[in-house]
mmCIF file of C-alpha atoms (C1' of nucleotides) in Angstrom:
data_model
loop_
_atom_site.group_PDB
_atom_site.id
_atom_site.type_symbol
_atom_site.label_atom_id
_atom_site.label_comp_id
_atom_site.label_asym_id
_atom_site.label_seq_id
_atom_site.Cartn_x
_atom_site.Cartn_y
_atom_site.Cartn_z
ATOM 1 C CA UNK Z 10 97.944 95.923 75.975
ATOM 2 C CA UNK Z 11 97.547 97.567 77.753
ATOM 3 C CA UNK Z 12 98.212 97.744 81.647
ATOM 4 C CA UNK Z 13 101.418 98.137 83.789
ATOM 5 C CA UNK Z 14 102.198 94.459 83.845
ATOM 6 C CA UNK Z 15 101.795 94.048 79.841
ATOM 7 C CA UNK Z 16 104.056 96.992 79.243
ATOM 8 C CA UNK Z 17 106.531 96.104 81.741
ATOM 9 C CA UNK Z 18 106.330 92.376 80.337
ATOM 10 C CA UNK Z 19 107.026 94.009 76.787
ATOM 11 C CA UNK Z 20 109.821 96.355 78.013
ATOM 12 C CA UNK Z 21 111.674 93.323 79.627
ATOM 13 C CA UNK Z 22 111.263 91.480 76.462
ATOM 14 C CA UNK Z 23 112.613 94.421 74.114
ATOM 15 C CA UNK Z 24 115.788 95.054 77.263
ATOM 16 C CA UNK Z 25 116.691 91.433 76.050
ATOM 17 C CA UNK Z 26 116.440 91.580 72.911
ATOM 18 C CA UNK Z 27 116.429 95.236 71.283
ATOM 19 C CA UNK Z 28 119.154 96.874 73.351
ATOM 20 C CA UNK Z 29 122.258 97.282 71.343
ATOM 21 C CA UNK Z 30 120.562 96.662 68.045
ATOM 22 C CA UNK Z 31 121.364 99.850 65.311
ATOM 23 C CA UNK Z 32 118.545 101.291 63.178
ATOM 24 C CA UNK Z 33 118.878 100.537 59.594
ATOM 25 C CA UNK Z 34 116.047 101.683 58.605
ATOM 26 C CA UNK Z 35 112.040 102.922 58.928
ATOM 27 C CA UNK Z 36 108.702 102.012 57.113
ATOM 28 C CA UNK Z 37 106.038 103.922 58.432
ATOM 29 C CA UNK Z 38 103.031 102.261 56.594
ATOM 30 C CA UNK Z 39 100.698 104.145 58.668
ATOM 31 C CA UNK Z 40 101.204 107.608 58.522
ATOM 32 C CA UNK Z 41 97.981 108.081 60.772
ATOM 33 C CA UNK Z 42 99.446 106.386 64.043
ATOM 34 C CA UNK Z 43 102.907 107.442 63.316
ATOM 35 C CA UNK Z 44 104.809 111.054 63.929
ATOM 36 C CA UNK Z 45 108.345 112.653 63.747
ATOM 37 C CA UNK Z 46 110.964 112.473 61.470
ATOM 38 C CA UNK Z 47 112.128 108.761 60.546
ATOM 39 C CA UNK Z 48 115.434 109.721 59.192
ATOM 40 C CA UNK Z 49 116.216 110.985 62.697
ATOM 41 C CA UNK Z 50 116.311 107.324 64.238
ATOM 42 C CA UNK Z 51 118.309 105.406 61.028
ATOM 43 C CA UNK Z 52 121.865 104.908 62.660
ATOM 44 C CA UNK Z 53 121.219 105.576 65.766
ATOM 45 C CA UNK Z 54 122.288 102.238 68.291
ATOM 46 C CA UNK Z 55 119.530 101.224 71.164
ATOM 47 C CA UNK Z 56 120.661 101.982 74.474
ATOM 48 C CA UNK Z 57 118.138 101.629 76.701
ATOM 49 C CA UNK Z 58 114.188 101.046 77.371
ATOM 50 C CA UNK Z 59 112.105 102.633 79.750
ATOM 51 C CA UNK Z 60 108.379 102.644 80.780
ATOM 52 C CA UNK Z 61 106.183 104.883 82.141
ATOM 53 C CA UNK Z 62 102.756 103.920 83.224
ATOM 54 C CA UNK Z 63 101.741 102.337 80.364
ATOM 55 C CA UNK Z 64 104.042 103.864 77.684
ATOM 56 C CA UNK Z 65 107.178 103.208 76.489
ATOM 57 C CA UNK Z 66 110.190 104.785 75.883
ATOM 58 C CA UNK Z 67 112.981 103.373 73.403
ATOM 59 C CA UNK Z 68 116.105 105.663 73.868
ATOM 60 C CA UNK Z 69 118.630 106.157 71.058
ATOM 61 C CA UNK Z 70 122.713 107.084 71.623
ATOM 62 C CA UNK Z 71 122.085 109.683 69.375
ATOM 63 C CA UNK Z 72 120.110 111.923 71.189
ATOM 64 C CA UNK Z 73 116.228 110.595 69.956
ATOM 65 C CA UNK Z 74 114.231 108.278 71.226
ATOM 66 C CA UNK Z 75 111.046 106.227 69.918
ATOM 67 C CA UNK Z 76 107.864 106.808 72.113
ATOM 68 C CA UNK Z 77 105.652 103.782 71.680
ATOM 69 C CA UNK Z 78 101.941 104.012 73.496
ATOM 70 C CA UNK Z 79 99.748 100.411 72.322
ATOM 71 C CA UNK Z 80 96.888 101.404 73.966
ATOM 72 C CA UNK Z 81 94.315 98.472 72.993
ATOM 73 C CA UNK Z 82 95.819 96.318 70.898
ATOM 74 C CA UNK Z 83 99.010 97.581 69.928
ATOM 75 C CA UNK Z 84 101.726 95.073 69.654
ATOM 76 C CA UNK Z 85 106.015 95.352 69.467
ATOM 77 C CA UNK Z 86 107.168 92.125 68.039
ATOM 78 C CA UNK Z 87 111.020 91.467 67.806
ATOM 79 C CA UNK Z 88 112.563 89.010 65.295
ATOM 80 C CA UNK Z 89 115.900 88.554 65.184
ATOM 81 C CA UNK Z 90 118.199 87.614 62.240
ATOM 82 C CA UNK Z 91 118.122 84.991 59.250
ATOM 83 C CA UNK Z 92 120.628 82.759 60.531
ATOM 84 C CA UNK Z 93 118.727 81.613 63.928
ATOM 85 C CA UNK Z 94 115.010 82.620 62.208
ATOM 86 C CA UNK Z 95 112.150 80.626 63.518
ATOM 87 C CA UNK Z 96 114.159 79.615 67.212
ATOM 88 C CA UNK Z 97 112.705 81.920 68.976
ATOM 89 C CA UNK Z 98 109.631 82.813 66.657
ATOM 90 C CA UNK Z 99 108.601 79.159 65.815
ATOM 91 C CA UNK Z 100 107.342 78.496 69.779
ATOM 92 C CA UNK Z 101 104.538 81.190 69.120
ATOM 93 C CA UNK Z 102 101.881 80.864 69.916
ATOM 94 C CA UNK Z 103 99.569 84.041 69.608
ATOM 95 C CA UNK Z 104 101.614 85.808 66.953
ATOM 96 C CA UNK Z 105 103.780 83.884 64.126
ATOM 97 C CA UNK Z 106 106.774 86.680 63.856
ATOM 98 C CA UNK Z 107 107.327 84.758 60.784
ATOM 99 C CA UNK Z 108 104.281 85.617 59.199
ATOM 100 C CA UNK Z 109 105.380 89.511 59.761
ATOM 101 C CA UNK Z 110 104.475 91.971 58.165
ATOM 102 C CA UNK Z 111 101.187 91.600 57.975
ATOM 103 C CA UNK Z 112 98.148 93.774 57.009
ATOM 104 C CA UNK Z 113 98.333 95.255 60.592
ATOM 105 C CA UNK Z 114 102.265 95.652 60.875
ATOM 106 C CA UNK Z 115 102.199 99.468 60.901
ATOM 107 C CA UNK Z 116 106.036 100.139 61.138
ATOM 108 C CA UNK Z 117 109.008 98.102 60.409
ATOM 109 C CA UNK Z 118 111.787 99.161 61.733
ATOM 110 C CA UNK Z 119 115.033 97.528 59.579
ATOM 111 C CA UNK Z 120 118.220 96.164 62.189
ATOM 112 C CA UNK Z 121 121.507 95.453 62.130
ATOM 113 C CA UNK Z 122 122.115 91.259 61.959
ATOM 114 C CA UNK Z 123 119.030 90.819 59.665
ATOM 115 C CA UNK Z 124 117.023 91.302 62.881
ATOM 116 C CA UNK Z 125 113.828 93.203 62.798
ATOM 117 C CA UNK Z 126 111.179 95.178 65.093
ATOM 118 C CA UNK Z 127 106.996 95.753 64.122
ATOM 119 C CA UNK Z 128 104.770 97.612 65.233
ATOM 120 C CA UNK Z 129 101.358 96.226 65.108
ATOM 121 C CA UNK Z 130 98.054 97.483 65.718
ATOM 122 C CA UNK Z 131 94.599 95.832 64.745
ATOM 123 C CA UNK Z 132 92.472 98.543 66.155
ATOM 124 C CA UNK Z 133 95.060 101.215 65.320
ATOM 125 C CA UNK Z 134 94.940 103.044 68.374
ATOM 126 C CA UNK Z 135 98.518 103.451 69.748
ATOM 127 C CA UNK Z 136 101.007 105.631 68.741
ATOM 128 C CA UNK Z 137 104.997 105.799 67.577
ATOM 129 C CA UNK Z 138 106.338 109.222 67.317
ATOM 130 C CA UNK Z 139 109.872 110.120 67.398
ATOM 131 C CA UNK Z 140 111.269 112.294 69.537
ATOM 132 C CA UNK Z 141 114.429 114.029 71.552
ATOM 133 C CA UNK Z 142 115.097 112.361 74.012
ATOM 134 C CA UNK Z 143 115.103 115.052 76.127
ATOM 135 C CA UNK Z 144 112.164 116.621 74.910
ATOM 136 C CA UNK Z 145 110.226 113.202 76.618
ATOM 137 C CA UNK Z 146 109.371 114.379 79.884
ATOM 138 C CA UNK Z 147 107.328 117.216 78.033
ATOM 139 C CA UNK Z 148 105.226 115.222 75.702
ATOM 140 C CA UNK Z 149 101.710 115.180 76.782
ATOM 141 C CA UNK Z 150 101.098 111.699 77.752
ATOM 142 C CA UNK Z 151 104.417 110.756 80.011
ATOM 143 C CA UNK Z 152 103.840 114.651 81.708
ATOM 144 C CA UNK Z 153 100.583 113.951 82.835
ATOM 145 C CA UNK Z 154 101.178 111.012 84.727
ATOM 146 C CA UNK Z 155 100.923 110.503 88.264
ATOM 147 C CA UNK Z 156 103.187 108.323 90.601
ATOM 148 C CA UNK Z 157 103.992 104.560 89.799
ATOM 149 C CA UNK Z 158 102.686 101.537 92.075
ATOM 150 C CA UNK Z 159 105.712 99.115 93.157
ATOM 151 C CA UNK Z 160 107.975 102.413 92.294
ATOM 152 C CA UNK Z 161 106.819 105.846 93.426
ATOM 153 C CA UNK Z 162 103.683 105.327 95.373
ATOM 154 C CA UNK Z 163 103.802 105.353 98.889
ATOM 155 C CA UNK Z 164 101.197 104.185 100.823
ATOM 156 C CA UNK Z 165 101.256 107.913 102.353
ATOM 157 C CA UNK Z 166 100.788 109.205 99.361
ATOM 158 C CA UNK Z 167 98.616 106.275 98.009
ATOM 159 C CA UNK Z 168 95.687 107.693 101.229
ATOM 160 C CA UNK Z 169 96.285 111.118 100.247
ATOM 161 C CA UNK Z 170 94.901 110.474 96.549
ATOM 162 C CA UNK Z 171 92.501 108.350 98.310
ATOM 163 C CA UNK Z 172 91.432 110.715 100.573
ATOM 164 C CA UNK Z 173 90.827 113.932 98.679
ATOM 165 C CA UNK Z 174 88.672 112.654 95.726
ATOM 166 C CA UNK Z 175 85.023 112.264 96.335
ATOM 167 C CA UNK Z 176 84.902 110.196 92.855
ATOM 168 C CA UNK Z 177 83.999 106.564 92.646
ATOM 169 C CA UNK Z 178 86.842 104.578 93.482
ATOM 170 C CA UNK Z 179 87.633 102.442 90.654
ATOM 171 C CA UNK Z 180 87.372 104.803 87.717
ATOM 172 C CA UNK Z 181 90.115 107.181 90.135
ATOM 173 C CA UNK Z 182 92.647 104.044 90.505
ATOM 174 C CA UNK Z 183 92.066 104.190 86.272
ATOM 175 C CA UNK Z 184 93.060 107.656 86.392
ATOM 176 C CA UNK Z 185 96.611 107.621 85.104
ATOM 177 C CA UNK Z 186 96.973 111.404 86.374
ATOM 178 C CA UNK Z 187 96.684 110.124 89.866
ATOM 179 C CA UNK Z 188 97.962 106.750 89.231
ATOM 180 C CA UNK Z 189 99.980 105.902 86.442
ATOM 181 C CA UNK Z 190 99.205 102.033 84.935
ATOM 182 C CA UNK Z 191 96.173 100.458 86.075
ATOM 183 C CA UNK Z 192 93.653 99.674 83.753
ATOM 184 C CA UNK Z 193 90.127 97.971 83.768
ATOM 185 C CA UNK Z 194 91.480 94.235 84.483
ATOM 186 C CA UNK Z 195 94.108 95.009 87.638
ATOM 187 C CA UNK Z 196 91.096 97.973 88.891
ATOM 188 C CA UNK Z 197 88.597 95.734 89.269
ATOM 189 C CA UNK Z 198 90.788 92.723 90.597
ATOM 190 C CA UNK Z 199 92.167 94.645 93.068
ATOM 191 C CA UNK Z 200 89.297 96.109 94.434
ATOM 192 C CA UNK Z 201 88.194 92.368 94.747
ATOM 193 C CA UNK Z 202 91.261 91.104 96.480
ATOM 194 C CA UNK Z 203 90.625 94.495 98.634
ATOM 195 C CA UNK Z 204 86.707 93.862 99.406
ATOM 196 C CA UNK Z 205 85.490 97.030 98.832
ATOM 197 C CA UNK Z 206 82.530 98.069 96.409
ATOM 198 C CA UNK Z 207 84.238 99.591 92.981
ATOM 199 C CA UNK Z 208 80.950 102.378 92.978
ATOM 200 C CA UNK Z 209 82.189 103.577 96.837
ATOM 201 C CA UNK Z 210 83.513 106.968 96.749
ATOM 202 C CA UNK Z 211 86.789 107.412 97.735
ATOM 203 C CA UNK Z 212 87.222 109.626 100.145
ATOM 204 C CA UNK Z 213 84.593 106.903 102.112
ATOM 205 C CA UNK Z 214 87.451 104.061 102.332
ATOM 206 C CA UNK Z 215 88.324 104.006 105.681
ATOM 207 C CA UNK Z 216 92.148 103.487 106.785
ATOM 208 C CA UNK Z 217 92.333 100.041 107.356
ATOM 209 C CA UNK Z 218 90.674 100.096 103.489
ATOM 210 C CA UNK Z 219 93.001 102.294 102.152
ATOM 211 C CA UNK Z 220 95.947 99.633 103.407
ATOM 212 C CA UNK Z 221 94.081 97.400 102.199
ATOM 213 C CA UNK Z 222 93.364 98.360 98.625
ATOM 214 C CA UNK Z 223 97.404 99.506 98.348
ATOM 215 C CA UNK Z 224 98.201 95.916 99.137
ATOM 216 C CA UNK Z 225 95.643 94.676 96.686
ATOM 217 C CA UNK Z 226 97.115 96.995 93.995
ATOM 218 C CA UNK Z 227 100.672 95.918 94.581
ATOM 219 C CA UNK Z 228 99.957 92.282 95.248
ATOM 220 C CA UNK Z 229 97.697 91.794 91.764
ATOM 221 C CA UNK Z 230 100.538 93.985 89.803
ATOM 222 C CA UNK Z 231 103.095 91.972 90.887
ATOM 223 C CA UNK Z 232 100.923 88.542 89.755
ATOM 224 C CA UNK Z 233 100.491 89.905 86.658
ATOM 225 C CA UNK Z 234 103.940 90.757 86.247
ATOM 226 C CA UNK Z 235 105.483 87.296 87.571
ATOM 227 C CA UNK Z 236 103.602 85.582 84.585
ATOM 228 C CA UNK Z 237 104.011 87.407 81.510
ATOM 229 C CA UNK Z 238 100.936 89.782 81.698
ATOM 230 C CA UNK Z 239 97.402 89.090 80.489
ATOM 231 C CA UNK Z 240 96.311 87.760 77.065
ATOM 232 C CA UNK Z 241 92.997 87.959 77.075
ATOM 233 C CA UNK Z 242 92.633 89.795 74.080
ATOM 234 C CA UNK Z 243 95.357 90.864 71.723
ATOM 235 C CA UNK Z 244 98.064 91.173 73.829
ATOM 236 C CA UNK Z 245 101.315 88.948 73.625
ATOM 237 C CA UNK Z 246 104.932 89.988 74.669
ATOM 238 C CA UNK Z 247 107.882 91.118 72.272
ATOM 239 C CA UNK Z 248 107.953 87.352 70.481
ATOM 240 C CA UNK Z 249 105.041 87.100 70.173
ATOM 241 C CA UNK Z 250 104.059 84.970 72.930
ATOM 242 C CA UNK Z 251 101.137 85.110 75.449
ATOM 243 C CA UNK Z 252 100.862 86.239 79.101
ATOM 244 C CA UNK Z 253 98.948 83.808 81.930
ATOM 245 C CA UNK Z 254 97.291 86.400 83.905
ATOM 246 C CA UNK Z 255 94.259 85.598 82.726
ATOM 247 C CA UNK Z 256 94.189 82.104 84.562
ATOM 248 C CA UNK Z 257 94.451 84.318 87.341
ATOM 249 C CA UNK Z 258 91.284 86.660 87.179
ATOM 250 C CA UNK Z 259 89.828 87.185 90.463
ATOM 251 C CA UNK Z 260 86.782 88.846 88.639
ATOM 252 C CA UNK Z 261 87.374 90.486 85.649
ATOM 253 C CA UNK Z 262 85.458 89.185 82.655
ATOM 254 C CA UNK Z 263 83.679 86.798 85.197
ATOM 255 C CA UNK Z 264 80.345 88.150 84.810
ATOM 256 C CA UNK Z 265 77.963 84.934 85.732
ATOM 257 C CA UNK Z 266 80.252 82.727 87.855
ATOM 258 C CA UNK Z 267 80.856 82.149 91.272
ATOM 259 C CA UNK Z 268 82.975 84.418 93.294
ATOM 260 C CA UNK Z 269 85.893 82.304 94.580
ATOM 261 C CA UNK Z 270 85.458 82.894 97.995
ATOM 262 C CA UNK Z 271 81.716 82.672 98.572
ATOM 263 C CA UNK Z 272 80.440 81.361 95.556
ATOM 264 C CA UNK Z 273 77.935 84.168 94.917
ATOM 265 C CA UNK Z 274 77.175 85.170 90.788
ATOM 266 C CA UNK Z 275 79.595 87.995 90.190
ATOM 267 C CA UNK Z 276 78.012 90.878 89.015
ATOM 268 C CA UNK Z 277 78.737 93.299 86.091
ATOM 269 C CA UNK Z 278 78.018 97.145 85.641
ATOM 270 C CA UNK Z 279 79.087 99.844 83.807
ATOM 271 C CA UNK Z 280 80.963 102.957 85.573
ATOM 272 C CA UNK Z 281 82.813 105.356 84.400
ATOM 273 C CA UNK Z 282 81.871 103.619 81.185
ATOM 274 C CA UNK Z 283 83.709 100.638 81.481
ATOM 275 C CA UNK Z 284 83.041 97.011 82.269
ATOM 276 C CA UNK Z 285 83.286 96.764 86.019
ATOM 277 C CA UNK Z 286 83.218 93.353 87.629
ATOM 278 C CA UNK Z 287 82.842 92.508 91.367
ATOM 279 C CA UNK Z 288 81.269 90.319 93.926
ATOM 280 C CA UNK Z 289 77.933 91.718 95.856
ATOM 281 C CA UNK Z 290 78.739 89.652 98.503
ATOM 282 C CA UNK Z 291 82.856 89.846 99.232
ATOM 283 C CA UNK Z 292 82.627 93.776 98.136
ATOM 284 C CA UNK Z 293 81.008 96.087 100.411
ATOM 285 C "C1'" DA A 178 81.654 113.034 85.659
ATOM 286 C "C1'" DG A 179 79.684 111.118 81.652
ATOM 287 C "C1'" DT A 180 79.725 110.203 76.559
ATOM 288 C "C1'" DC A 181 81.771 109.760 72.108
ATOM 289 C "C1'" DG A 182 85.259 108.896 68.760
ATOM 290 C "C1'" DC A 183 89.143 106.621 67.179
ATOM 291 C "C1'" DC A 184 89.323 101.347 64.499
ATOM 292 C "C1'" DT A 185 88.768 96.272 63.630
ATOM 293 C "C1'" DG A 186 87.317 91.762 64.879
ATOM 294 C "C1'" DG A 187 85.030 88.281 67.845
ATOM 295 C "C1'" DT A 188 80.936 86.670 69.793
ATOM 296 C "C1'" DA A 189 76.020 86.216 71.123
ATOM 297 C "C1'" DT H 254 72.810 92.816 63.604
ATOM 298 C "C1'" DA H 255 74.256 94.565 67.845
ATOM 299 C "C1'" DC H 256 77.324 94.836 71.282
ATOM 300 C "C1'" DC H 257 81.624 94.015 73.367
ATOM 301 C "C1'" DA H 258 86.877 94.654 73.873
ATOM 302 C "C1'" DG H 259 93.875 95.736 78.726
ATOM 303 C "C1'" DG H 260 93.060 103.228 76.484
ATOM 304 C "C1'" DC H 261 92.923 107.856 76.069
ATOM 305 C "C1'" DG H 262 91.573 112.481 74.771
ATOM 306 C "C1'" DA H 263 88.180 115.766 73.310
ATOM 307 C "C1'" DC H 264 84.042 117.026 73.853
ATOM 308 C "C1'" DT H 265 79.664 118.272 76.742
#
DNA sequence: AGTCGCCTGGTA
DNA sequence: TACCAGGCGACT
């Protein structure tokens, strides 16, 4: 689910509804996708969930925390207790939290108040491990990450990653070492809303395009954020529900229609092997 | 910097 | 049947 909007759409779900929830218990189904001791979390009370880029960070009062990464088409579905079952899960829409588990629910973690959160992963490519919490800055995945748009990233520094890579410039705004939570959808919108070629090297953006393509970034981010994420694909938020970004799509996944503003056939390509999108006309 | 692998399912 | 999919990491 993939991109800064989806994750922070999740993490505001699970600050609703997971904080202050105890542990009761953990059924790692999938072994594969899941690491750490279990026993470590069972007790412990939620305090507190934080993102980074596009991974999560579930933090314990007892000293662990739960990393969660979804990567494609992972999924964290909350559903609370017996007595108000269905209130919240019956409006559904993408995912029926009643129907959970199901052959994809990959870990079940038990609550207090009958309430209950899954992990769920069709394509199996995101990752649970549990951790110290203090031990989270140091993992791999959250180390390498580089600064945060709408947080962290200045424009100053936004033109100084800009300015010294020579690579193409949509596959470096995907780079979550220089930029931490774009993906392929909010890349190759932005560079839309921005006007500028996704193939241009980077260093070749001139000021003015630099501004520009910061705005962009933080303007599409924030869309995608003010409704719910995209849901496209498999993505839905912590009930289950889906996102409306994708009524919003400037180009991405538009292969064959009519750019908005001038009505020319948007284009696809592949770069830095992944679908790229983007008007020959309005992108120069 | 580019390609492949990890998986499963949807679509042409 | 072949190719595609919000990601990432390990290879060349």
């Amino acid at each position: 689910m993939p991109e800064l909007p989806e994750v922070e759409t999740i993490k505001r779900g699970l600050d609703k509804y997971l904080v202050g929830h105890t542990i009761l218990d953990v059924d790692a189904r999938l072994p594969r996708i899941f690491s750490g001791d279990s026993k470590k979390i069972v007790g412990g009370k939620i305090i507190e969930i934080r993102r980074f880029g596009k991974g999560l960070l579930i933090d314990l009062d007892n000293k662990y925390s739960i990393a969660v990464h979804v990567k494609m088409t992972g999924q964290l579905l909350y559903k609370e207790g017996k007595e108000t079952e269905g209130t919240k899960g019956a409006v559904l829409r993408k995912v029926d939290i009643r129907s959970l588990p199901d052959i994809y629910t990959h870990v079940v973690f038990k609550l207090d108040n009958d309430a209950t959160l899954f992990y769920r992963d069709m394509r199996q490519f995101g990752w649970v491990k549990i951790i110290e919490t203090k031990d989270a800055q140091e993992m791999p995945f959250f180390k390498s990450l580089g600064p945060e748009p709408l947080k962290d990233l200045t424009l100053e520094k936004f033109k100084g990653i800009i300015s010294k890579n020579k690579t193409a410039i949509k596959p470096l705004l995907m780079d979550q070492a220089k930029i931490a939570g774009i993906g392929n959808i909010y890349a190759n919108d932005a560079l839309y809303v921005a006007g500028i070629d996704p193939r241009r090297s980077s260093m070749s953006l001139s000021k003015s395009e630099q501004r520009k393509l910061f705005k962009a970034i933080e303007q599409v981010l924030k869309k995608g954020i003010e409704v719910g994420g995209a849901s496209e694909w498999s993505y839905v938020d912590a009930l289950g529900g889906a996102g409306q970004y994708q009524n919003f799509f400037q180009v991405y996944n538009k292969k064959g229609k009519p750019c908005k503003n001038c009505g020319t056939i948007i284009e696809k390509i592949i770069l830095g092997g992944r679908g790229t999108f983007f008007c020959p006309t309005c992108q120069k």
